[in-house]
């Protein structure tokens, strides 16, 4: 369920709020292969299912940066900021990959709007997020993301 705000003043009021949990998405071998083609990272642990079966995880795993890249589509399910002219990713403060995402796993995002601070022409938000693996004990990724919204 998405939270919708209209403008920067409404966004500021959400500081400290739990943004909820996204829907699950499946991480398929096709998605992993497409990411490998886009980045040039064709390490066997990701793209060679037969060899990966014999590897340390017993199956191919997603690139950590693929998991991280899925933050944005998962996050847009949680917060919709309307009434602004521009939305940009500003960066990351922290990222860790505590658990690998095996091919066929489903992941989702839980997030909290930790901080909203004014910047020239807009606001910067800090989001604390965890990308969870269905049935997993540890998250696939724990991160702190920065985004800017301009009036």
mmCIF file of C-alpha atoms in Angstrom:
data_model
loop_
_atom_site.group_PDB
_atom_site.id
_atom_site.type_symbol
_atom_site.label_atom_id
_atom_site.label_comp_id
_atom_site.label_asym_id
_atom_site.label_seq_id
_atom_site.Cartn_x
_atom_site.Cartn_y
_atom_site.Cartn_z
ATOM 1 C CA UNK A 1 0.000 0.000 0.000
ATOM 2 C CA UNK A 2 1.474 3.310 -1.103
ATOM 3 C CA UNK A 3 1.568 6.513 0.894
ATOM 4 C CA UNK A 4 0.890 9.514 -1.335
ATOM 5 C CA UNK A 5 1.916 13.034 -0.392
ATOM 6 C CA UNK A 6 1.371 16.245 -2.318
ATOM 7 C CA UNK A 7 4.292 18.623 -2.077
ATOM 8 C CA UNK A 8 7.263 19.125 0.155
ATOM 9 C CA UNK A 9 5.324 20.279 3.232
ATOM 10 C CA UNK A 10 3.381 16.994 3.350
ATOM 11 C CA UNK A 11 6.608 15.052 2.798
ATOM 12 C CA UNK A 12 8.269 16.849 5.741
ATOM 13 C CA UNK A 13 5.431 15.719 8.029
ATOM 14 C CA UNK A 14 6.310 12.063 7.311
ATOM 15 C CA UNK A 15 9.777 12.291 8.909
ATOM 16 C CA UNK A 16 10.248 9.345 11.253
ATOM 17 C CA UNK A 17 7.373 7.371 9.718
ATOM 18 C CA UNK A 18 7.304 3.702 8.883
ATOM 19 C CA UNK A 19 6.606 3.474 5.142
ATOM 20 C CA UNK A 20 5.530 -0.155 5.245
ATOM 21 C CA UNK A 21 6.400 -3.147 3.117
ATOM 22 C CA UNK A 22 6.350 -3.621 -0.654
ATOM 23 C CA UNK A 23 4.968 -6.570 -2.566
ATOM 24 C CA UNK A 24 7.222 -9.566 -3.224
ATOM 25 C CA UNK A 25 9.119 -9.797 -6.517
ATOM 26 C CA UNK A 26 10.883 -12.878 -7.838
ATOM 27 C CA UNK A 27 14.552 -12.769 -8.762
ATOM 28 C CA UNK A 28 14.741 -14.947 -11.868
ATOM 29 C CA UNK A 29 17.745 -16.266 -13.753
ATOM 30 C CA UNK A 30 16.639 -14.112 -16.682
ATOM 31 C CA UNK A 31 16.810 -10.972 -14.498
ATOM 32 C CA UNK A 32 20.265 -12.000 -13.245
ATOM 33 C CA UNK A 33 21.507 -12.672 -16.800
ATOM 34 C CA UNK A 34 20.138 -9.342 -18.051
ATOM 35 C CA UNK A 35 21.912 -7.538 -15.213
ATOM 36 C CA UNK A 36 25.127 -9.396 -16.034
ATOM 37 C CA UNK A 37 24.838 -8.316 -19.676
ATOM 38 C CA UNK A 38 24.179 -4.696 -18.677
ATOM 39 C CA UNK A 39 27.155 -4.523 -16.297
ATOM 40 C CA UNK A 40 29.616 -6.907 -17.923
ATOM 41 C CA UNK A 41 29.793 -8.950 -14.700
ATOM 42 C CA UNK A 42 29.409 -12.539 -15.883
ATOM 43 C CA UNK A 43 30.928 -14.288 -12.863
ATOM 44 C CA UNK A 44 29.897 -17.953 -12.854
ATOM 45 C CA UNK A 45 28.261 -17.729 -9.401
ATOM 46 C CA UNK A 46 25.560 -15.617 -11.091
ATOM 47 C CA UNK A 47 25.240 -16.844 -14.674
ATOM 48 C CA UNK A 48 26.280 -20.513 -14.789
ATOM 49 C CA UNK A 49 23.483 -22.496 -13.097
ATOM 50 C CA UNK A 50 25.237 -25.875 -13.438
ATOM 51 C CA UNK A 51 28.541 -24.713 -11.987
ATOM 52 C CA UNK A 52 26.765 -22.629 -9.319
ATOM 53 C CA UNK A 53 24.976 -25.770 -8.060
ATOM 54 C CA UNK A 54 28.409 -26.998 -6.984
ATOM 55 C CA UNK A 55 29.381 -23.617 -5.519
ATOM 56 C CA UNK A 56 29.126 -22.332 -1.949
ATOM 57 C CA UNK A 57 25.402 -21.438 -2.177
ATOM 58 C CA UNK A 58 24.112 -24.479 -4.083
ATOM 59 C CA UNK A 59 22.500 -22.316 -6.763
ATOM 60 C CA UNK A 60 23.149 -19.139 -8.742
ATOM 61 C CA UNK A 61 22.835 -15.950 -6.714
ATOM 62 C CA UNK A 62 21.916 -12.411 -7.719
ATOM 63 C CA UNK A 63 24.612 -9.783 -7.909
ATOM 64 C CA UNK A 64 24.533 -7.652 -4.776
ATOM 65 C CA UNK A 65 24.196 -4.568 -6.940
ATOM 66 C CA UNK A 66 21.220 -6.129 -8.735
ATOM 67 C CA UNK A 67 19.524 -6.533 -5.366
ATOM 68 C CA UNK A 68 20.418 -2.934 -4.527
ATOM 69 C CA UNK A 69 19.087 -1.678 -7.876
ATOM 70 C CA UNK A 70 15.696 -3.180 -7.056
ATOM 71 C CA UNK A 71 15.380 -0.739 -4.148
ATOM 72 C CA UNK A 72 13.903 1.946 -6.431
ATOM 73 C CA UNK A 73 11.029 -0.055 -7.961
ATOM 74 C CA UNK A 74 10.236 -1.516 -4.535
ATOM 75 C CA UNK A 75 10.435 1.921 -2.881
ATOM 76 C CA UNK A 76 8.085 3.509 -5.409
ATOM 77 C CA UNK A 77 5.427 1.068 -4.191
ATOM 78 C CA UNK A 78 5.729 2.605 -0.720
ATOM 79 C CA UNK A 79 5.920 6.369 -1.253
ATOM 80 C CA UNK A 80 4.506 8.514 -4.050
ATOM 81 C CA UNK A 81 5.562 12.157 -3.872
ATOM 82 C CA UNK A 82 3.413 14.344 -6.101
ATOM 83 C CA UNK A 83 3.460 18.089 -6.624
ATOM 84 C CA UNK A 84 7.223 18.297 -7.164
ATOM 85 C CA UNK A 85 9.126 19.061 -10.355
ATOM 86 C CA UNK A 86 12.102 16.734 -9.948
ATOM 87 C CA UNK A 87 12.978 13.546 -8.055
ATOM 88 C CA UNK A 88 16.590 12.349 -7.970
ATOM 89 C CA UNK A 89 18.610 9.650 -6.260
ATOM 90 C CA UNK A 90 21.301 11.441 -4.281
ATOM 91 C CA UNK A 91 23.287 8.464 -3.038
ATOM 92 C CA UNK A 92 23.735 5.989 -0.252
ATOM 93 C CA UNK A 93 25.215 6.346 3.209
ATOM 94 C CA UNK A 94 25.404 2.663 4.059
ATOM 95 C CA UNK A 95 24.906 -0.629 2.243
ATOM 96 C CA UNK A 96 25.471 -4.193 3.404
ATOM 97 C CA UNK A 97 24.557 -7.527 1.815
ATOM 98 C CA UNK A 98 24.098 -9.906 4.791
ATOM 99 C CA UNK A 99 22.574 -12.779 2.801
ATOM 100 C CA UNK A 100 22.756 -13.910 -0.843
ATOM 101 C CA UNK A 101 19.628 -13.972 -2.999
ATOM 102 C CA UNK A 102 19.375 -17.357 -4.703
ATOM 103 C CA UNK A 103 17.756 -17.566 -8.108
ATOM 104 C CA UNK A 104 14.003 -18.060 -7.736
ATOM 105 C CA UNK A 105 13.869 -16.261 -4.381
ATOM 106 C CA UNK A 106 11.321 -13.566 -3.703
ATOM 107 C CA UNK A 107 12.352 -10.282 -2.130
ATOM 108 C CA UNK A 108 10.554 -7.234 -0.729
ATOM 109 C CA UNK A 109 11.425 -3.926 0.889
ATOM 110 C CA UNK A 110 10.569 -2.632 4.334
ATOM 111 C CA UNK A 111 11.400 1.036 4.838
ATOM 112 C CA UNK A 112 11.309 3.942 7.251
ATOM 113 C CA UNK A 113 11.573 7.622 6.372
ATOM 114 C CA UNK A 114 14.326 8.379 8.867
ATOM 115 C CA UNK A 115 14.880 12.046 8.080
ATOM 116 C CA UNK A 116 13.653 14.917 5.914
ATOM 117 C CA UNK A 117 15.922 17.945 5.686
ATOM 118 C CA UNK A 118 15.758 21.104 3.641
ATOM 119 C CA UNK A 119 18.233 21.664 0.810
ATOM 120 C CA UNK A 120 18.310 24.608 -1.609
ATOM 121 C CA UNK A 121 15.134 24.380 -3.694
ATOM 122 C CA UNK A 122 13.758 21.260 -2.041
ATOM 123 C CA UNK A 123 14.231 18.535 0.522
ATOM 124 C CA UNK A 124 16.484 15.545 0.986
ATOM 125 C CA UNK A 125 15.096 12.384 2.504
ATOM 126 C CA UNK A 126 17.011 9.626 4.244
ATOM 127 C CA UNK A 127 15.362 6.222 4.033
ATOM 128 C CA UNK A 128 16.410 3.242 6.138
ATOM 129 C CA UNK A 129 15.566 0.103 4.195
ATOM 130 C CA UNK A 130 15.909 -3.652 4.378
ATOM 131 C CA UNK A 131 15.413 -5.924 1.395
ATOM 132 C CA UNK A 132 14.089 -9.147 2.855
ATOM 133 C CA UNK A 133 14.206 -12.639 1.371
ATOM 134 C CA UNK A 134 11.035 -14.667 1.720
ATOM 135 C CA UNK A 135 11.687 -17.345 4.330
ATOM 136 C CA UNK A 136 15.171 -16.000 5.026
ATOM 137 C CA UNK A 137 16.657 -15.277 8.414
ATOM 138 C CA UNK A 138 18.815 -12.344 7.354
ATOM 139 C CA UNK A 139 17.989 -9.589 4.864
ATOM 140 C CA UNK A 140 19.543 -9.559 1.406
ATOM 141 C CA UNK A 141 20.447 -5.888 1.777
ATOM 142 C CA UNK A 142 20.363 -3.268 4.493
ATOM 143 C CA UNK A 143 20.765 0.280 3.269
ATOM 144 C CA UNK A 144 20.373 3.965 3.907
ATOM 145 C CA UNK A 145 19.309 5.813 0.765
ATOM 146 C CA UNK A 146 19.248 9.538 0.031
ATOM 147 C CA UNK A 147 16.830 11.144 -2.430
ATOM 148 C CA UNK A 148 16.085 14.747 -3.268
ATOM 149 C CA UNK A 149 12.769 16.270 -4.248
ATOM 150 C CA UNK A 150 12.602 19.741 -5.763
ATOM 151 C CA UNK A 151 9.616 22.126 -5.816
#
